[in-house]
Amino acid sequence: MALTTNQPVTRDQAKVMNRYDITKRMLTYLHHDEAVIGGIGYSNFDLWAASESPNGRRQQNFYMLGSMGLAVPIALGVALAQPKRKVIALEGDGSILMQLAALGTVAARDQKNLTIVILDNGAYQITGGQKTLTDQGVDIVAVAKASGLEQSAWAADESAFEEMIERAMKEDGPWLIGCRIDTNKPVDTTERDPSRIRDQFMRGMGVKK
Amino acid sequence: MSDGAPERAWYEIVRDVLKQHDVSLIPYVPDNVLRPLIELLEADPFFNAFSVAREEEGLGITAGAWMAGTRAILLMQTSGFATLANQLASLSVPFQIPTMMIVSERGTLGEFNIGQMLVARTMRPVLDCLAIEHHTVTRLDEVEFIFDRSIRQAVATLGPVCFILSPLLTGGKVFAK
Ligand SMILES: Cc1ncc(C[n+]2csc(CCOP(=O)(O)OP(=O)(O)O)c2C)c(N)n1
């Protein structure tokens, strides 16, 4: 089992990290215009915040403004269309709980260029912090494994997360990385301009010039 | 047809038009009426056709594929379409993604299941209130024109399109013990 050979941890043992911090760390391992699909909730807010740079914002990001649960399917569509590009779905626990079968679909397609990062704060944070099922016993990594995503594991801490992402960007997936995160507020708010988001993303994907 | 060429079935025409327009990715949730089309697409190496667990998932896949340069169409039945209002309203329409859909129409012209009949009545109001282009295909001789023109239009205008396959075209599904 590729991801967990060194230090497998359970959800309970995994360190509670910060969403903005690990999103920022994740982006430092992207050197080949990898696509990142940010799910609804605060997942895409911190992706937006972390993608700010002096040269403008990263174009290869897509920010969902609705369609709760579709980060993984959208990422799968991108991955199917561009098998040479690595694609990351950044999804919250509340959101993936709404579309669990998408994990099985990724496994069934054996989508080698796809990585799923689950940001698990045990809450529907953006709607007021109500508990999700992951705070009541559901383990997304275990669900992923049972869905056929063998290369699924919890990140023990920040350095384990970095190791996993680095590996996922080099070797064949599909991968799923579970991250426990705190309930700190996101650093910024995504600009709600859907046609601009789509246009930028298509340029980032080389589909539009 | 008058030139003696064998008449193509509706699903053969659909396959040919999809191919002409390079629509190659086909997520679907199956339906009995769609079976011959699904079988045709799965047998043809040009297409990548596979079942998904929910229509919503299929819509997400087609949206991602479009933005990354691959054309896709989602196949489903009327009850499946009824699960998509939120995804159409919060993804396809505002992001200007030309989501293409084929819906085999249940709920009319001999329906035997009251649930199918009722859910079918929600379909056109949802399409209309989101101003989504839709066509009900009833005759073999109009299949090619409707699909060809509407796929062009969807791509050119970045608007979703829904093809509703009437029992008048497909024969539909009738009660059988
Ligand atoms: C179908 C649907 N149901 C409910 C909502 C309301 N809603 C928006 S975001 C959200 C919570 C998302 O939770 P999670 O993915 O865990 O992200 P977090 O808010 O914790 O960042 C909910 C319930 C919605 N947008 N769509």
Short mmCIF file of C-alpha atoms and ligand atoms in Angstrom, two decimals:
data_model
loop_
_atom_site.label_atom_id
_atom_site.label_comp_id
_atom_site.label_asym_id
_atom_site.label_seq_id
_atom_site.Cartn_x
_atom_site.Cartn_y
_atom_site.Cartn_z
CA MET A 1 0.00 0.00 0.00
CA ALA A 2 1.87 2.91 -1.40
CA LEU A 3 0.80 5.84 0.72
CA THR A 4 0.78 4.35 4.17
CA THR A 5 3.83 2.13 4.28
CA ASN A 6 5.82 4.45 6.50
CA GLN A 7 3.37 5.71 9.05
CA PRO A 8 -0.27 4.76 8.63
CA VAL A 9 -2.52 6.82 10.88
CA THR A 10 -6.21 6.70 11.67
CA ARG A 11 -8.45 9.75 11.51
CA ASP A 12 -8.19 10.11 15.28
CA GLN A 13 -4.40 10.04 15.18
CA ALA A 14 -4.09 12.53 12.32
CA LYS A 15 -3.01 16.02 13.33
CA VAL A 16 -5.59 18.76 12.98
CA MET A 17 -4.07 21.14 10.44
CA ASN A 18 -5.11 24.46 8.91
CA ARG A 19 -6.90 24.65 5.56
CA TYR A 20 -5.10 27.73 4.23
CA ASP A 21 -1.73 26.44 5.36
CA ILE A 22 -2.01 23.03 3.72
CA THR A 23 -3.55 24.49 0.56
CA LYS A 24 -0.57 26.81 0.33
CA ARG A 25 1.81 23.89 0.90
CA MET A 26 0.01 21.86 -1.75
CA LEU A 27 0.40 24.60 -4.35
CA THR A 28 4.18 24.65 -3.89
CA TYR A 29 4.32 21.11 -5.32
CA LEU A 30 2.49 22.06 -8.52
CA HIS A 31 5.05 22.73 -11.24
CA HIS A 32 3.26 21.50 -14.36
CA ASP A 33 0.07 23.53 -14.55
CA GLU A 34 -1.87 20.88 -12.66
CA ALA A 35 -5.61 21.52 -12.51
CA VAL A 36 -7.20 22.12 -9.10
CA ILE A 37 -10.96 21.98 -8.60
CA GLY A 38 -12.07 23.70 -5.40
CA GLY A 39 -15.35 22.45 -3.95
CA ILE A 40 -18.12 24.50 -2.37
CA GLY A 41 -17.75 25.60 1.24
CA TYR A 42 -14.49 27.11 2.43
CA SER A 43 -12.37 24.72 0.33
CA ASN A 44 -12.42 27.05 -2.66
CA PHE A 45 -12.10 30.22 -0.55
CA ASP A 46 -8.69 29.23 0.75
CA LEU A 47 -7.70 27.92 -2.68
CA TRP A 48 -8.53 31.39 -4.01
CA ALA A 49 -6.56 33.02 -1.19
CA ALA A 50 -3.57 30.70 -1.48
CA SER A 51 -3.37 31.17 -5.27
CA GLU A 52 -2.74 34.89 -5.10
CA SER A 53 0.74 35.89 -6.23
CA PRO A 54 2.57 38.94 -7.57
CA ASN A 55 2.11 37.54 -11.10
CA GLY A 56 -1.63 37.28 -10.67
CA ARG A 57 -3.77 34.39 -9.60
CA ARG A 58 -3.14 30.80 -10.71
CA GLN A 59 -5.24 30.14 -13.85
CA GLN A 60 -5.51 26.38 -13.52
CA ASN A 61 -7.96 26.56 -10.63
CA PHE A 62 -11.71 26.12 -10.88
CA TYR A 63 -13.89 27.45 -8.08
CA MET A 64 -17.35 26.00 -7.55
CA LEU A 65 -20.05 28.42 -6.46
CA GLY A 66 -22.76 25.79 -6.01
CA SER A 67 -23.21 22.25 -7.32
CA MET A 68 -22.35 20.88 -3.87
CA GLY A 69 -20.56 17.54 -4.11
CA LEU A 70 -19.32 17.86 -7.67
CA ALA A 71 -15.63 18.69 -7.15
CA VAL A 72 -14.59 15.07 -7.71
CA PRO A 73 -16.79 14.52 -10.80
CA ILE A 74 -15.64 17.81 -12.35
CA ALA A 75 -12.02 16.85 -11.65
CA LEU A 76 -12.66 13.43 -13.19
CA GLY A 77 -14.02 15.08 -16.33
CA VAL A 78 -10.90 17.23 -16.61
CA ALA A 79 -8.68 14.20 -15.96
CA LEU A 80 -10.46 12.15 -18.64
CA ALA A 81 -10.12 14.99 -21.15
CA GLN A 82 -6.41 15.58 -20.44
CA PRO A 83 -4.82 12.32 -19.29
CA LYS A 84 -1.31 13.85 -19.31
CA ARG A 85 -2.23 16.58 -16.84
CA LYS A 86 -2.44 15.89 -13.11
CA VAL A 87 -5.75 16.96 -11.62
CA ILE A 88 -6.61 17.61 -7.97
CA ALA A 89 -10.07 17.74 -6.43
CA LEU A 90 -10.08 19.76 -3.20
CA GLU A 91 -13.28 18.83 -1.42
CA GLY A 92 -14.86 19.29 2.03
CA ASP A 93 -16.18 16.43 4.15
CA GLY A 94 -19.77 17.67 4.02
CA SER A 95 -19.55 17.90 0.26
CA ILE A 96 -18.02 14.49 -0.45
CA LEU A 97 -20.57 12.89 1.90
CA MET A 98 -23.20 14.08 -0.57
CA GLN A 99 -21.62 12.29 -3.53
CA LEU A 100 -19.79 9.27 -2.12
CA ALA A 101 -20.33 7.13 -5.20
CA ALA A 102 -18.07 9.52 -7.12
CA LEU A 103 -15.17 7.81 -5.31
CA GLY A 104 -16.22 4.48 -6.76
CA THR A 105 -16.54 6.01 -10.21
CA VAL A 106 -12.95 7.30 -10.02
CA ALA A 107 -11.78 3.86 -8.88
CA ALA A 108 -13.73 2.10 -11.63
CA ARG A 109 -12.11 4.33 -14.25
CA ASP A 110 -8.74 3.80 -12.52
CA GLN A 111 -8.04 7.46 -13.24
CA LYS A 112 -4.28 7.59 -12.85
CA ASN A 113 -3.87 11.38 -13.10
CA LEU A 114 -6.42 12.20 -10.39
CA THR A 115 -5.80 13.09 -6.75
CA ILE A 116 -8.55 13.79 -4.26
CA VAL A 117 -7.75 15.87 -1.18
CA ILE A 118 -10.45 15.80 1.49
CA LEU A 119 -10.47 18.74 3.91
CA ASP A 120 -12.21 17.21 6.90
CA ASN A 121 -13.23 19.58 9.68
CA GLY A 122 -16.13 17.37 10.77
CA ALA A 123 -18.45 20.28 10.05
CA TYR A 124 -20.54 22.15 7.53
CA GLN A 125 -18.49 25.14 8.47
CA ILE A 126 -19.75 27.70 5.99
CA THR A 127 -23.37 27.18 7.04
CA GLY A 128 -22.68 27.57 10.74
CA GLY A 129 -20.51 24.66 11.81
CA GLN A 130 -23.13 21.94 12.13
CA LYS A 131 -21.65 18.47 12.62
CA THR A 132 -21.16 16.26 9.59
CA LEU A 133 -21.09 12.47 9.69
CA THR A 134 -17.28 12.43 9.81
CA ASP A 135 -17.58 13.85 13.32
CA GLN A 136 -19.87 10.95 14.15
CA GLY A 137 -17.90 7.95 12.99
CA VAL A 138 -17.69 8.02 9.20
CA ASP A 139 -14.11 7.68 8.00
CA ILE A 140 -13.73 9.01 4.44
CA VAL A 141 -10.41 7.27 3.88
CA ALA A 142 -11.99 3.95 4.85
CA VAL A 143 -14.96 4.69 2.57
CA ALA A 144 -12.53 5.50 -0.25
CA LYS A 145 -10.63 2.26 0.24
CA ALA A 146 -13.84 0.27 0.31
CA SER A 147 -14.83 2.07 -2.89
CA GLY A 148 -11.72 0.74 -4.60
CA LEU A 149 -9.34 3.68 -4.08
CA GLU A 150 -6.50 1.64 -2.63
CA GLN A 151 -4.04 4.51 -2.47
CA SER A 152 -5.95 6.39 0.19
CA ALA A 153 -4.55 7.56 3.51
CA TRP A 154 -4.81 10.15 6.25
CA ALA A 155 -2.04 12.73 6.38
CA ALA A 156 -0.40 12.37 9.81
CA ASP A 157 0.80 15.98 9.78
CA GLU A 158 1.98 18.73 7.44
CA SER A 159 5.20 17.03 6.41
CA ALA A 160 3.39 13.75 5.72
CA PHE A 161 0.89 15.72 3.63
CA GLU A 162 3.70 17.29 1.64
CA GLU A 163 5.27 13.89 1.03
CA MET A 164 1.97 12.50 -0.17
CA ILE A 165 1.23 15.38 -2.52
CA GLU A 166 4.74 15.32 -3.93
CA ARG A 167 4.37 11.63 -4.65
CA ALA A 168 0.86 11.99 -6.06
CA MET A 169 2.14 14.61 -8.51
CA LYS A 170 4.81 12.20 -9.76
CA GLU A 171 3.34 8.72 -9.63
CA ASP A 172 0.19 7.10 -10.94
CA GLY A 173 -2.99 7.45 -8.92
CA PRO A 174 -5.79 7.62 -8.28
CA TRP A 175 -4.87 8.98 -4.84
CA LEU A 176 -6.96 10.16 -1.94
CA ILE A 177 -5.43 12.14 0.90
CA GLY A 178 -7.49 12.77 4.01
CA CYS A 179 -6.60 15.94 5.93
CA ARG A 180 -8.08 16.83 9.27
CA ILE A 181 -8.42 20.58 9.50
CA ASP A 182 -9.46 23.13 12.10
CA THR A 183 -12.42 25.44 11.82
CA ASN A 184 -10.53 28.68 11.37
CA LYS A 185 -12.08 31.20 9.01
CA PRO A 186 -10.74 31.21 5.44
CA VAL A 187 -8.27 33.92 4.52
CA ASP A 188 -10.26 35.44 1.64
CA THR A 189 -13.52 35.14 -0.30
CA THR A 190 -13.65 33.82 -3.87
CA GLU A 191 -14.85 36.37 -6.41
CA ARG A 192 -18.31 35.21 -7.48
CA ASP A 193 -18.02 35.69 -11.22
CA PRO A 194 -18.73 32.30 -12.77
CA SER A 195 -18.16 33.05 -16.44
CA ARG A 196 -14.81 34.64 -15.60
CA ILE A 197 -13.82 31.65 -13.47
CA ARG A 198 -14.70 29.31 -16.33
CA ASP A 199 -12.93 31.41 -18.93
CA GLN A 200 -9.74 31.65 -16.87
CA PHE A 201 -9.78 27.93 -16.17
CA MET A 202 -10.21 27.06 -19.85
CA ARG A 203 -7.22 29.27 -20.68
CA GLY A 204 -5.30 27.58 -17.88
CA MET A 205 -6.17 24.24 -19.46
CA GLY A 206 -4.93 25.43 -22.86
CA VAL A 207 -8.40 25.05 -24.36
CA LYS A 208 -8.72 28.78 -25.07
CA LYS A 209 -5.94 31.01 -26.26
CA MET B 1 -34.04 6.46 -47.92
CA SER B 2 -35.32 6.93 -51.47
CA ASP B 3 -31.82 6.17 -52.77
CA GLY B 4 -32.13 2.64 -51.47
CA ALA B 5 -29.71 3.10 -48.55
CA PRO B 6 -30.91 1.13 -45.54
CA GLU B 7 -32.82 3.30 -43.10
CA ARG B 8 -30.90 3.96 -39.89
CA ALA B 9 -32.57 3.53 -36.51
CA TRP B 10 -32.80 6.60 -34.26
CA TYR B 11 -29.90 5.40 -32.13
CA GLU B 12 -27.69 4.89 -35.18
CA ILE B 13 -28.41 8.43 -36.33
CA VAL B 14 -27.65 9.79 -32.86
CA ARG B 15 -24.38 7.88 -32.78
CA ASP B 16 -23.39 9.23 -36.18
CA VAL B 17 -24.20 12.84 -35.32
CA LEU B 18 -22.36 12.65 -31.99
CA LYS B 19 -19.33 11.34 -33.85
CA GLN B 20 -19.53 14.08 -36.49
CA HIS B 21 -19.44 16.64 -33.70
CA ASP B 22 -16.68 14.89 -31.79
CA VAL B 23 -18.88 14.24 -28.77
CA SER B 24 -17.01 11.25 -27.38
CA LEU B 25 -17.47 11.06 -23.60
CA ILE B 26 -20.77 9.47 -22.54
CA PRO B 27 -21.60 9.11 -18.86
CA TYR B 28 -25.02 7.59 -18.35
CA VAL B 29 -27.51 6.21 -15.87
CA PRO B 30 -29.26 3.50 -17.84
CA ASP B 31 -32.80 3.29 -19.03
CA ASN B 32 -34.44 0.53 -20.98
CA VAL B 33 -35.30 2.74 -23.93
CA LEU B 34 -31.70 3.96 -24.15
CA ARG B 35 -30.34 0.45 -24.16
CA PRO B 36 -29.72 0.15 -27.92
CA LEU B 37 -27.96 3.53 -27.96
CA ILE B 38 -25.82 2.64 -24.94
CA GLU B 39 -24.89 -0.70 -26.49
CA LEU B 40 -23.93 0.96 -29.75
CA LEU B 41 -21.78 3.59 -28.04
CA GLU B 42 -20.08 1.07 -25.76
CA ALA B 43 -19.23 -1.12 -28.74
CA ASP B 44 -17.63 1.76 -30.66
CA PRO B 45 -14.01 2.60 -29.72
CA PHE B 46 -14.56 6.25 -30.67
CA PHE B 47 -16.71 6.66 -27.56
CA ASN B 48 -15.90 6.38 -23.88
CA ALA B 49 -19.28 5.40 -22.43
CA PHE B 50 -19.69 4.32 -18.83
CA SER B 51 -22.34 4.27 -16.14
CA VAL B 52 -22.25 6.62 -13.17
CA ALA B 53 -24.13 6.20 -9.91
CA ARG B 54 -26.03 9.49 -10.09
CA GLU B 55 -26.96 11.82 -12.92
CA GLU B 56 -25.44 14.73 -10.94
CA GLU B 57 -22.10 13.02 -11.03
CA GLY B 58 -22.45 12.57 -14.78
CA LEU B 59 -23.22 16.25 -15.21
CA GLY B 60 -20.09 17.18 -13.25
CA ILE B 61 -17.98 14.89 -15.42
CA THR B 62 -19.33 16.42 -18.64
CA ALA B 63 -18.70 19.94 -17.28
CA GLY B 64 -15.08 19.18 -16.36
CA ALA B 65 -14.51 17.48 -19.70
CA TRP B 66 -15.90 20.45 -21.63
CA MET B 67 -13.66 22.91 -19.83
CA ALA B 68 -10.67 20.72 -20.60
CA GLY B 69 -11.51 20.32 -24.28
CA THR B 70 -13.54 17.13 -24.60
CA ARG B 71 -17.17 17.12 -25.64
CA ALA B 72 -19.53 14.93 -23.67
CA ILE B 73 -23.22 14.12 -23.42
CA LEU B 74 -25.15 12.73 -20.46
CA LEU B 75 -27.79 10.03 -21.02
CA MET B 76 -30.63 9.48 -18.56
CA GLN B 77 -34.37 9.00 -18.18
CA THR B 78 -36.93 11.58 -17.05
CA SER B 79 -36.67 10.68 -13.36
CA GLY B 80 -32.91 11.20 -13.58
CA PHE B 81 -33.32 14.62 -15.10
CA ALA B 82 -35.40 15.56 -12.07
CA THR B 83 -32.30 15.26 -9.89
CA LEU B 84 -30.40 17.91 -11.86
CA ALA B 85 -32.13 21.25 -11.28
CA ASN B 86 -29.56 22.45 -8.74
CA GLN B 87 -26.56 21.44 -10.83
CA LEU B 88 -27.95 23.07 -13.95
CA ALA B 89 -28.80 26.23 -12.03
CA SER B 90 -25.54 26.50 -10.11
CA LEU B 91 -23.01 25.04 -12.55
CA SER B 92 -24.03 24.73 -16.22
CA VAL B 93 -26.05 27.90 -16.68
CA PRO B 94 -24.12 30.51 -14.65
CA PHE B 95 -20.70 29.20 -15.72
CA GLN B 96 -21.84 29.08 -19.37
CA ILE B 97 -21.04 25.41 -19.83
CA PRO B 98 -22.89 23.80 -22.76
CA THR B 99 -24.10 20.72 -20.90
CA MET B 100 -25.59 18.30 -23.41
CA MET B 101 -28.27 15.87 -22.30
CA ILE B 102 -30.33 13.08 -23.83
CA VAL B 103 -33.42 12.18 -21.84
CA SER B 104 -35.59 9.22 -22.75
CA GLU B 105 -39.08 10.37 -21.99
CA ARG B 106 -41.15 8.38 -19.54
CA GLY B 107 -44.41 9.49 -18.00
CA THR B 108 -46.50 10.00 -21.10
CA LEU B 109 -48.15 8.17 -24.02
CA GLY B 110 -48.97 4.99 -22.19
CA GLU B 111 -47.13 5.36 -18.87
CA PHE B 112 -48.06 2.71 -16.32
CA ASN B 113 -46.12 4.05 -13.30
CA ILE B 114 -47.76 7.03 -11.59
CA GLY B 115 -44.43 8.20 -10.13
CA GLN B 116 -42.92 8.39 -13.60
CA MET B 117 -45.94 10.30 -14.85
CA LEU B 118 -45.69 12.87 -12.07
CA VAL B 119 -41.96 13.42 -12.16
CA ALA B 120 -42.06 13.82 -15.94
CA ARG B 121 -44.28 16.87 -15.48
CA THR B 122 -41.45 18.69 -13.70
CA MET B 123 -39.02 18.38 -16.59
CA ARG B 124 -40.13 21.02 -19.10
CA PRO B 125 -40.95 23.64 -16.44
CA VAL B 126 -37.41 23.26 -15.04
CA LEU B 127 -35.88 23.54 -18.51
CA ASP B 128 -38.08 26.52 -19.37
CA CYS B 129 -37.49 28.48 -16.19
CA LEU B 130 -33.73 28.15 -16.68
CA ALA B 131 -34.19 29.09 -20.35
CA ILE B 132 -32.44 25.91 -21.43
CA GLU B 133 -32.86 24.97 -25.09
CA HIS B 134 -34.76 21.70 -25.42
CA HIS B 135 -36.32 19.71 -28.20
CA THR B 136 -38.70 16.80 -28.07
CA VAL B 137 -37.75 14.42 -30.87
CA THR B 138 -40.77 12.57 -32.18
CA ARG B 139 -39.87 11.50 -35.73
CA LEU B 140 -37.05 9.56 -37.30
CA ASP B 141 -36.70 12.04 -40.15
CA GLU B 142 -36.01 14.92 -37.76
CA VAL B 143 -33.41 13.26 -35.52
CA GLU B 144 -30.39 14.25 -37.56
CA PHE B 145 -31.44 17.85 -38.10
CA ILE B 146 -32.36 18.48 -34.47
CA PHE B 147 -29.20 16.92 -33.04
CA ASP B 148 -26.86 18.41 -35.60
CA ARG B 149 -28.19 21.96 -35.35
CA SER B 150 -28.62 21.93 -31.59
CA ILE B 151 -25.15 20.63 -30.83
CA ARG B 152 -23.74 23.39 -33.04
CA GLN B 153 -25.89 25.92 -31.21
CA ALA B 154 -24.93 24.70 -27.74
CA VAL B 155 -21.24 24.97 -28.58
CA ALA B 156 -21.59 28.35 -30.28
CA THR B 157 -23.74 29.94 -27.57
CA LEU B 158 -22.26 28.13 -24.55
CA GLY B 159 -25.75 27.10 -23.50
CA PRO B 160 -26.95 23.69 -22.31
CA VAL B 161 -29.24 21.65 -24.55
CA CYS B 162 -31.60 18.81 -23.73
CA PHE B 163 -32.84 16.27 -26.27
CA ILE B 164 -36.03 14.61 -25.12
CA LEU B 165 -36.66 11.33 -26.90
CA SER B 166 -40.42 10.88 -27.17
CA PRO B 167 -42.07 7.44 -27.16
CA LEU B 168 -43.29 8.46 -30.62
CA LEU B 169 -39.67 8.08 -31.73
CA THR B 170 -38.43 5.26 -29.53
CA GLY B 171 -41.58 3.23 -28.91
CA GLY B 172 -41.19 4.02 -25.22
CA LYS B 173 -41.77 1.46 -22.54
CA VAL B 174 -45.09 -0.28 -22.16
CA PHE B 175 -46.40 -2.35 -19.31
CA ALA B 176 -45.31 -5.94 -19.63
CA LYS B 177 -45.83 -8.61 -17.03
C1 LIG C 1 -27.40 20.72 -2.45
C2 LIG C 1 -27.00 21.71 -1.42
N1 LIG C 1 -27.35 21.53 -0.15
C3 LIG C 1 -26.96 22.42 0.80
C4 LIG C 1 -26.22 23.51 0.46
C5 LIG C 1 -25.81 24.51 1.51
N2 LIG C 1 -24.37 24.40 1.75
C6 LIG C 1 -23.47 25.18 1.11
S1 LIG C 1 -21.90 24.88 1.58
C7 LIG C 1 -22.41 23.73 2.68
C8 LIG C 1 -21.43 23.04 3.58
C9 LIG C 1 -20.25 22.45 2.90
O1 LIG C 1 -19.59 21.67 3.85
P1 LIG C 1 -18.13 21.17 3.63
O2 LIG C 1 -18.00 20.60 2.28
O3 LIG C 1 -17.74 20.29 4.75
O4 LIG C 1 -17.25 22.49 3.62
P2 LIG C 1 -16.97 23.58 4.78
O5 LIG C 1 -18.15 24.49 4.83
O6 LIG C 1 -16.76 22.84 6.06
O7 LIG C 1 -15.77 24.27 4.28
C10 LIG C 1 -23.79 23.55 2.65
C11 LIG C 1 -24.54 22.60 3.49
C12 LIG C 1 -25.91 23.67 -0.90
N3 LIG C 1 -25.20 24.72 -1.35
N4 LIG C 1 -26.30 22.76 -1.81
#
